[in-house]
Coordinates of C-alpha atoms in Angstrom, one line a residue:
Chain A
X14 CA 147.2 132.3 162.0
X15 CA 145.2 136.0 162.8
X16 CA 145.4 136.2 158.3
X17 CA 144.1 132.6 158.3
X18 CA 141.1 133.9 160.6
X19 CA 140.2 137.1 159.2
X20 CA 140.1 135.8 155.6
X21 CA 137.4 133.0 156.6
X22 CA 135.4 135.3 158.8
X23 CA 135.6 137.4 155.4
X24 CA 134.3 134.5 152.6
X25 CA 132.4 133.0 155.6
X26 CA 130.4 136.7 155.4
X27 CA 130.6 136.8 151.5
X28 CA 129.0 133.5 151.6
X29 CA 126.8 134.1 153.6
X30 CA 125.7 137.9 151.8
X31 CA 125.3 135.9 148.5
X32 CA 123.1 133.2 150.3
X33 CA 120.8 135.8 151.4
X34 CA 120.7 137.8 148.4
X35 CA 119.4 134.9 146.2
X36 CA 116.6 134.0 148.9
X37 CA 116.2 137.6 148.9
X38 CA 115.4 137.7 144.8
X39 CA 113.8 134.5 145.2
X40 CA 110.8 136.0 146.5
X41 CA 110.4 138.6 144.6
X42 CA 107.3 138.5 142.0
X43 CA 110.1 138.9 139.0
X44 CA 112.2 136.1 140.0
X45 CA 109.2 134.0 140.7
X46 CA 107.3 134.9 137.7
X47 CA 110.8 133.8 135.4
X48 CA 111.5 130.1 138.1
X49 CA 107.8 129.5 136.7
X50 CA 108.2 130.1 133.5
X51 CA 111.1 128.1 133.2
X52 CA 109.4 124.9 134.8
X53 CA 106.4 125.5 132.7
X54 CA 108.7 125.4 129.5
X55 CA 110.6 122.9 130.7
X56 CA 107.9 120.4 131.7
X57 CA 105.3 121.1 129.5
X58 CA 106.2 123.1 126.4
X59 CA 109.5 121.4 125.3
X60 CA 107.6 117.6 125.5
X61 CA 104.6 119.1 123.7
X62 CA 106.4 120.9 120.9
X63 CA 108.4 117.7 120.4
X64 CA 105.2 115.4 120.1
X65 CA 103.8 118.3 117.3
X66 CA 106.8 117.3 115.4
X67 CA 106.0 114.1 114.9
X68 CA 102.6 114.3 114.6
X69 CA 100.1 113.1 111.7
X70 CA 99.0 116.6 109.7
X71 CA 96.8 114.7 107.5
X72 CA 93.8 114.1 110.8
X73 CA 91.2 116.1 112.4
X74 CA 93.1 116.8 115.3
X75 CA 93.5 120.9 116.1
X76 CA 97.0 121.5 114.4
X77 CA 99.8 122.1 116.3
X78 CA 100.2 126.1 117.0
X79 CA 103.0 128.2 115.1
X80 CA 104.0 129.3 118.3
X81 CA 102.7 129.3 122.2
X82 CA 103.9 131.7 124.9
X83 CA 103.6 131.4 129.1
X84 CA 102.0 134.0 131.1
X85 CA 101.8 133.7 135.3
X86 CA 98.8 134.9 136.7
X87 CA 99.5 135.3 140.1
X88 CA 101.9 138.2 140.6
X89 CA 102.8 136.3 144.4
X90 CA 102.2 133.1 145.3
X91 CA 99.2 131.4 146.8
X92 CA 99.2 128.7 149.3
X93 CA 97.1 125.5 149.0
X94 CA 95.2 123.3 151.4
X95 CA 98.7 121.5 152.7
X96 CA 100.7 124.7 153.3
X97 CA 102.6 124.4 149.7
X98 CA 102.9 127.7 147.4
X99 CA 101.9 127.4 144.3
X100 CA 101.4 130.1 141.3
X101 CA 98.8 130.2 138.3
X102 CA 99.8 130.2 134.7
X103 CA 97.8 130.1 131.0
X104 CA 99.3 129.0 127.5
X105 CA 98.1 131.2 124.8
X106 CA 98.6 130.1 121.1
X107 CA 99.1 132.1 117.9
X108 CA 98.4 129.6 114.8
X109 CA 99.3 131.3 111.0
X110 CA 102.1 133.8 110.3
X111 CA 104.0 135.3 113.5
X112 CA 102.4 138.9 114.3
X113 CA 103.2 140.9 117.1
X114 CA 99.4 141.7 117.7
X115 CA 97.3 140.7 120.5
X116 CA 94.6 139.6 118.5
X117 CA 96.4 137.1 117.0
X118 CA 97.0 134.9 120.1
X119 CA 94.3 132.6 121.5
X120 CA 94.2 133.0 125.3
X121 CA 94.2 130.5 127.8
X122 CA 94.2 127.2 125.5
X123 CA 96.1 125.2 128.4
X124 CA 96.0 126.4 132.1
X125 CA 97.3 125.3 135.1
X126 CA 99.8 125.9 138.1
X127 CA 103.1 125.6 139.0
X128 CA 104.8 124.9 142.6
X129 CA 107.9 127.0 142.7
X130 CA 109.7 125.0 145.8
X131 CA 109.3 121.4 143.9
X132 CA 108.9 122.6 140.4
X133 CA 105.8 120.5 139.9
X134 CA 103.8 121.7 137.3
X135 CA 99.9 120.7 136.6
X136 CA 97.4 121.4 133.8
X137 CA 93.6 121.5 134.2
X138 CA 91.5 119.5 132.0
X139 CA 87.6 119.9 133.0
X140 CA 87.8 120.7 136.8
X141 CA 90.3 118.7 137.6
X142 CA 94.7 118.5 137.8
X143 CA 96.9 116.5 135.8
X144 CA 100.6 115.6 135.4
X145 CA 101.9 117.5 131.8
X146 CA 102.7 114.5 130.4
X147 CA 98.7 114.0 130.1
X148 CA 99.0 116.3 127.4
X149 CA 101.4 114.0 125.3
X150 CA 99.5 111.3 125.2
X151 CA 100.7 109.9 129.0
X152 CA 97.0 107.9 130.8
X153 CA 97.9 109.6 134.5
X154 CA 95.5 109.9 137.2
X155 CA 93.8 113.2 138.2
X156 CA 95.9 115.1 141.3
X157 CA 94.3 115.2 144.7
X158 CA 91.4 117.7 145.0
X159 CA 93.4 120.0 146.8
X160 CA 96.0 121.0 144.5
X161 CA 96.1 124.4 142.7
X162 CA 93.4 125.5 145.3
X163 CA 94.0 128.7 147.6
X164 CA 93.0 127.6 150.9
Chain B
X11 CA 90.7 110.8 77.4
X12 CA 89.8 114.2 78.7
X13 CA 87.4 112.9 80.5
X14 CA 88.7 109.8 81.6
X15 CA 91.8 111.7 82.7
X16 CA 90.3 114.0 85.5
X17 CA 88.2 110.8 86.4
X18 CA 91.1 108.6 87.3
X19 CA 93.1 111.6 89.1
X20 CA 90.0 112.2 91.0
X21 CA 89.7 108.0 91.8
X22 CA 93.8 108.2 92.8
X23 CA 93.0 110.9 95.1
X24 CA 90.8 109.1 96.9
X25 CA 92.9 106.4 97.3
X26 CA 95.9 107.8 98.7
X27 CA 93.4 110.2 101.0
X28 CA 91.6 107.2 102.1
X29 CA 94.9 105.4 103.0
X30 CA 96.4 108.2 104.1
X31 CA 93.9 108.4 107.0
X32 CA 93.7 105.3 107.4
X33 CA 97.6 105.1 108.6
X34 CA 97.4 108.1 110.3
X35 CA 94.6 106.2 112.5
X36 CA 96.6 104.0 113.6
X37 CA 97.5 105.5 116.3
X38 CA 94.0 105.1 118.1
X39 CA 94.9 101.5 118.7
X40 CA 98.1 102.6 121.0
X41 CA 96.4 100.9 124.0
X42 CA 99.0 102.8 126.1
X43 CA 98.7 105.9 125.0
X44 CA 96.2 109.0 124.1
X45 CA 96.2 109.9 120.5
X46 CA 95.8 114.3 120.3
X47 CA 92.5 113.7 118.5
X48 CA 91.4 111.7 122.2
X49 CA 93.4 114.7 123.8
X50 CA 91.7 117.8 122.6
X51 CA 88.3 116.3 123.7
X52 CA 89.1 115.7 127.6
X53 CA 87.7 115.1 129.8
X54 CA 84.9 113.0 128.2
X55 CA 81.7 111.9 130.1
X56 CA 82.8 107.9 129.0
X57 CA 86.4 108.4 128.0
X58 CA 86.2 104.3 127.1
X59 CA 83.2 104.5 125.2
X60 CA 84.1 107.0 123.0
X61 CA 87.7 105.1 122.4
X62 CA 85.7 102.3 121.7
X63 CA 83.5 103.7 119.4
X64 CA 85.9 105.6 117.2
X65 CA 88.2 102.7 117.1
X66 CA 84.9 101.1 115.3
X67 CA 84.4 104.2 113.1
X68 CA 88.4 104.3 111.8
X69 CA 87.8 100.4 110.7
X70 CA 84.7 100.6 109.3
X71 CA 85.6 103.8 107.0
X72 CA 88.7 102.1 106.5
X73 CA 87.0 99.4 104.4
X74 CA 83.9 101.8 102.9
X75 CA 85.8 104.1 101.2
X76 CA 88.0 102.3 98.9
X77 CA 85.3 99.7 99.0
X78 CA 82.7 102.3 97.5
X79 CA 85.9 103.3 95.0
X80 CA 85.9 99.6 93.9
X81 CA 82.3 99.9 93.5
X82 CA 82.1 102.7 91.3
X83 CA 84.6 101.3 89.2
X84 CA 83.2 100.2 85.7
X85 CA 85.7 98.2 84.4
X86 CA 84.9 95.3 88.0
X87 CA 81.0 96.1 87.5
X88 CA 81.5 95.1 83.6
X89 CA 83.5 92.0 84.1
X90 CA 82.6 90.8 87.4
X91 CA 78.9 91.9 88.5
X92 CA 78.4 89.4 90.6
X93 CA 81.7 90.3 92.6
X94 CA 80.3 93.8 92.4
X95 CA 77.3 93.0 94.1
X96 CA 78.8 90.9 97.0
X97 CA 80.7 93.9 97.5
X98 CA 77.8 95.8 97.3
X99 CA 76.3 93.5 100.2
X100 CA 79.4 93.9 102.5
X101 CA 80.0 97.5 102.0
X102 CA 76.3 98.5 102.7
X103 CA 76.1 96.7 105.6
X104 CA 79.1 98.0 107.2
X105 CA 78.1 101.7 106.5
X106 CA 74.6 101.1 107.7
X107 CA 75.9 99.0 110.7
X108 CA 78.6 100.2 111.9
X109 CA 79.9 103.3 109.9
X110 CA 76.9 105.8 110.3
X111 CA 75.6 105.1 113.6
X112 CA 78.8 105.4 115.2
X113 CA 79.8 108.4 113.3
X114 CA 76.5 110.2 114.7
X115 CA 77.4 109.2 118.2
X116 CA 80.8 110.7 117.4
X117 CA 79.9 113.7 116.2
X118 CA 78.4 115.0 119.2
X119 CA 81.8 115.8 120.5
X120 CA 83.1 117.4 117.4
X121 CA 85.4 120.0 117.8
X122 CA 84.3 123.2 116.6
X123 CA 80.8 123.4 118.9
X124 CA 77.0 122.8 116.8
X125 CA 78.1 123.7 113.5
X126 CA 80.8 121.0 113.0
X127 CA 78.1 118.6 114.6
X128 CA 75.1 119.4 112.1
X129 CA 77.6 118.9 109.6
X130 CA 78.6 115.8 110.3
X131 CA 74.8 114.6 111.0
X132 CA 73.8 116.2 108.0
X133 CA 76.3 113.8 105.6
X134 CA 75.8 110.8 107.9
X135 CA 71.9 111.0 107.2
X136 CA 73.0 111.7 103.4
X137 CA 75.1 108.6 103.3
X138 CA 72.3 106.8 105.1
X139 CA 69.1 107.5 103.2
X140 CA 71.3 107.1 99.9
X141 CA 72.7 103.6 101.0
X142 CA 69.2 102.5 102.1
X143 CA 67.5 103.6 99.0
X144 CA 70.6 102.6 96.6
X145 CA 70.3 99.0 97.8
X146 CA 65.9 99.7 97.1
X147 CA 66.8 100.7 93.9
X148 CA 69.6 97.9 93.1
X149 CA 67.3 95.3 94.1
X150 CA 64.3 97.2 91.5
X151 CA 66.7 96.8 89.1
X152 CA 66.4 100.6 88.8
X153 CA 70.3 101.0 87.9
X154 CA 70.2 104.6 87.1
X155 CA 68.5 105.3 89.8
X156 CA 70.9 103.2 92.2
X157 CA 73.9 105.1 89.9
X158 CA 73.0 108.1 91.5
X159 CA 72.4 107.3 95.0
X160 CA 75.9 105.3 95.1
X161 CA 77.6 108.4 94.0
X162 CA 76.1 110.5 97.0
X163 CA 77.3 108.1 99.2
X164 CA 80.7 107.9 97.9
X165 CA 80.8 112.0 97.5
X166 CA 80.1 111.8 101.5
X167 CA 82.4 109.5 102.1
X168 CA 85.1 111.1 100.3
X169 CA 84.3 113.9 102.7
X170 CA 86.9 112.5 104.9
X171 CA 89.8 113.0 102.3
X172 CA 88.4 116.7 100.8
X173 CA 87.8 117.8 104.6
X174 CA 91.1 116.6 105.6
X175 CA 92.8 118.3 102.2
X176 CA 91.0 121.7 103.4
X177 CA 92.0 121.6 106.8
X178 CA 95.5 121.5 105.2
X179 CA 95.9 123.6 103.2
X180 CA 93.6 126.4 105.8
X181 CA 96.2 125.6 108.5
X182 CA 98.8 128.5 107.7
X183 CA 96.5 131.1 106.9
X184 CA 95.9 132.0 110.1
X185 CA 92.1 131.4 110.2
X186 CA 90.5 130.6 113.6
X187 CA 91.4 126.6 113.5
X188 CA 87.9 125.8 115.2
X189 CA 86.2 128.4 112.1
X190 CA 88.5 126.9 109.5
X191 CA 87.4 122.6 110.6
X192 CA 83.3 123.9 110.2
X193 CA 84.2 125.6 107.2
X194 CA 86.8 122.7 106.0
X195 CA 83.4 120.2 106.9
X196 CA 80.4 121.9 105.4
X197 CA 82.1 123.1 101.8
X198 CA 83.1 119.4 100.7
X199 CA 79.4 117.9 102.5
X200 CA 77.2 120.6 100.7
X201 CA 79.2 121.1 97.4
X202 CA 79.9 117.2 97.1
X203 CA 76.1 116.9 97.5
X204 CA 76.0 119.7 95.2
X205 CA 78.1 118.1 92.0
X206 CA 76.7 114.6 92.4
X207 CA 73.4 116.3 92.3
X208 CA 74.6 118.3 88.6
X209 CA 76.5 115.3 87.2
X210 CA 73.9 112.4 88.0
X211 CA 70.3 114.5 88.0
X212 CA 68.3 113.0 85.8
X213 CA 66.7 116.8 85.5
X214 CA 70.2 117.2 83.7
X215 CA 71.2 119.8 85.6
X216 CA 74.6 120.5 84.1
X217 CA 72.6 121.9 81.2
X218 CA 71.6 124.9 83.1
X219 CA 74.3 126.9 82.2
X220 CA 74.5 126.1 78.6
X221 CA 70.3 126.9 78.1
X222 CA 71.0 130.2 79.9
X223 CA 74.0 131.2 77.9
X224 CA 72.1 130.1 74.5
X225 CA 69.3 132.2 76.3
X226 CA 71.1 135.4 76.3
X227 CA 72.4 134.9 72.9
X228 CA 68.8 134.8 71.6
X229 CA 68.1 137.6 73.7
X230 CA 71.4 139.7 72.1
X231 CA 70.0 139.0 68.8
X232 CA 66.6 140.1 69.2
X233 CA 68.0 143.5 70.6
X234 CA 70.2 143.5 67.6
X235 CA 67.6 143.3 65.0
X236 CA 65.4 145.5 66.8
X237 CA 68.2 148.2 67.0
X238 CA 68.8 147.7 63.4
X239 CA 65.2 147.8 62.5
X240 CA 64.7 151.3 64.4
X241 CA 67.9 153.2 62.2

């Protein structure tokens, strides 16, 4: 009965180590940086490479991009109007051969934010927030004033 | 049949170019969804205006272009003039009405900033003065005259295909794409302008380089004889 006790006080503490560790590493700018990238990729560059597939080449429509990359802009999170963290992030695009120089990338061709705790992500278009799925082709109303705003 | 040859590859270009873009515009009239053409350009002052508009502009160059290729045609102008000029009738007032106007509205929110939007009003006013004064001439029975002036507005209007072909093959070169549409527009507007102009002058144009080279060779000879008279 006292070894059925001490081994739950002991996973109850190993549980409860790991559990802090990870909230621990949640916050810091690395961790939040990668969550961020991940939704951004996820929500935003997977649907849009997908509709460059199938695209027409053969219109007067920008081509899609050889390749895009993510960069977040805020190195810790900002808080908007209603108390929710959120973190800034730009799409550059490199169009011809792949090179490794700066040069070759143009910056900020889609910018937006991300909300690390829901995993919403929003573009700007003009001065206002949409839903990604604007960007493929999706009619969605603009997001309330406040998002992406530090209060 | 050398000549006729480059003529017909030139006239089957066209075609396939003209329906080409015209399938690849069907995707303006997705009522539920943005084409990336409408995407790019956001957010527009009158998103449904400019929707409108350009849905106008896709089915009026739809029926221009390979109308203007049946219009050019000899072989339908020799056996059936009087289809030719019903045609004639249609096709002008469709560019005049509908095809130019709305392309200048449309061009002031060309990518690619002022440069792509002088091009574009540049060949619309082409395609418009030639139109107006190709149907002057028609109706003067001035048939060279008209010859002329219909070419210029099918070399604008093949624009669409040569622009579109440009933009293509530009695409993996690595060029700035906003650099590479200007450069993709003005090339095929000027240079189109510039080989109507040099097949259909009446100032014969395309002689130029012949009378220069026959030039020089008289000029060689005279140094010849001179240098031979002087030993």
């Amino acid at each position: 009965m006292k070894k059925c006790s001490i081994l739950l006080a002991l996973s109850a503490v190993v549980t409860l180590t790991a559990a802090e560790t990870s909230l621990l590493l949640a916050g810091t700018p690395d961790s939040l940086a990668t969550s961020a990238k991940t939704e951004v990729q996820t929500k935003l560059l997977d649907p849009l490479q997908k509709r460059d597939s199938t695209r027409s080449r053969f219109s007067r429509a920008s081509p899609p991009p050889m390749s895009r990359r993510i960069r977040i802009l805020d190195s810790s999170a900002k808080t908007d109007a209603k108390g929710h963290s959120f973190v800034a992030f730009a799409i550059d695009e490199s169009y011809g051969m792949p090179s490794n120089e700066e040069s070759a990338w143009t910056k900020n061709t889609i910018t937006g934010c991300v909300y690390p705790d829901t995993g919403d992500v929003l573009v700007k278009r003009g001065e206002a927030y949409f839903d990604p799925s604007m960007l493929v082709g999706a009619k969605t109303a603009a997001a309330p004033a406040e998002v992406c705003q530090a209060k | 049949m050398t000549k006729r040859l480059p003529q017909t590859l030139l006239w089957l270009y066209f075609w396939v170019g003209s329906f080409a873009i015209t399938l690849s515009s069907l995707v303006y009239f997705n009522f539920d969804e943005r084409a990336p053409f409408i995407i790019e350009k956001l957010p527009l002052p009158a998103e449904d205006l400019y929707v409108l508009v350009l849905r106008f502009h896709v089915v009026a160059a739809a029926l221009a272009l390979p109308g203007c290729l049946i219009l050019t045609a000899k072989f339908i102008l020799k056996r059936w003039p009087k289809f030719h000029r019903w045609c004639g009738r249609v096709v002008g007032s469709i560019v005049l009405a509908v095809l130019v106007p709305s392309g200048f509205y449309l061009s002031f929110f060309a990518r690619g900033g002022w440069g792509a939007t002088l091009g574009f009003l540049l060949s619309g006013a082409i395609v418009m003065v030639a139109m107006a004064q190709g149907i002057r001439e028609a109706r003067a029975k001035q048939f060279a005259k008209h010859r002329r002036l219909a070419f210029h507005v099918l070399g604008q209007l093949s624009v669409a295909v040569t622009s579109r072909s440009m933009l293509y093959v530009l695409e993996p070169s690595g060029l700035n794409p906003d650099f590479s549409y200007v450069l993709s527009l003005w090339l095929p507007v000027v240079g189109t302008f510039a080989l109507v102009e040099l097949l259909t002058s009446p100032i014969q144009l395309k002689l130029i380089p012949r009378i220069l080279y026959e030039k020089m060779l008289d000029l060689a000879g005279t140094l010849r004889s001179r240098n031979a008279d002087s030993r």
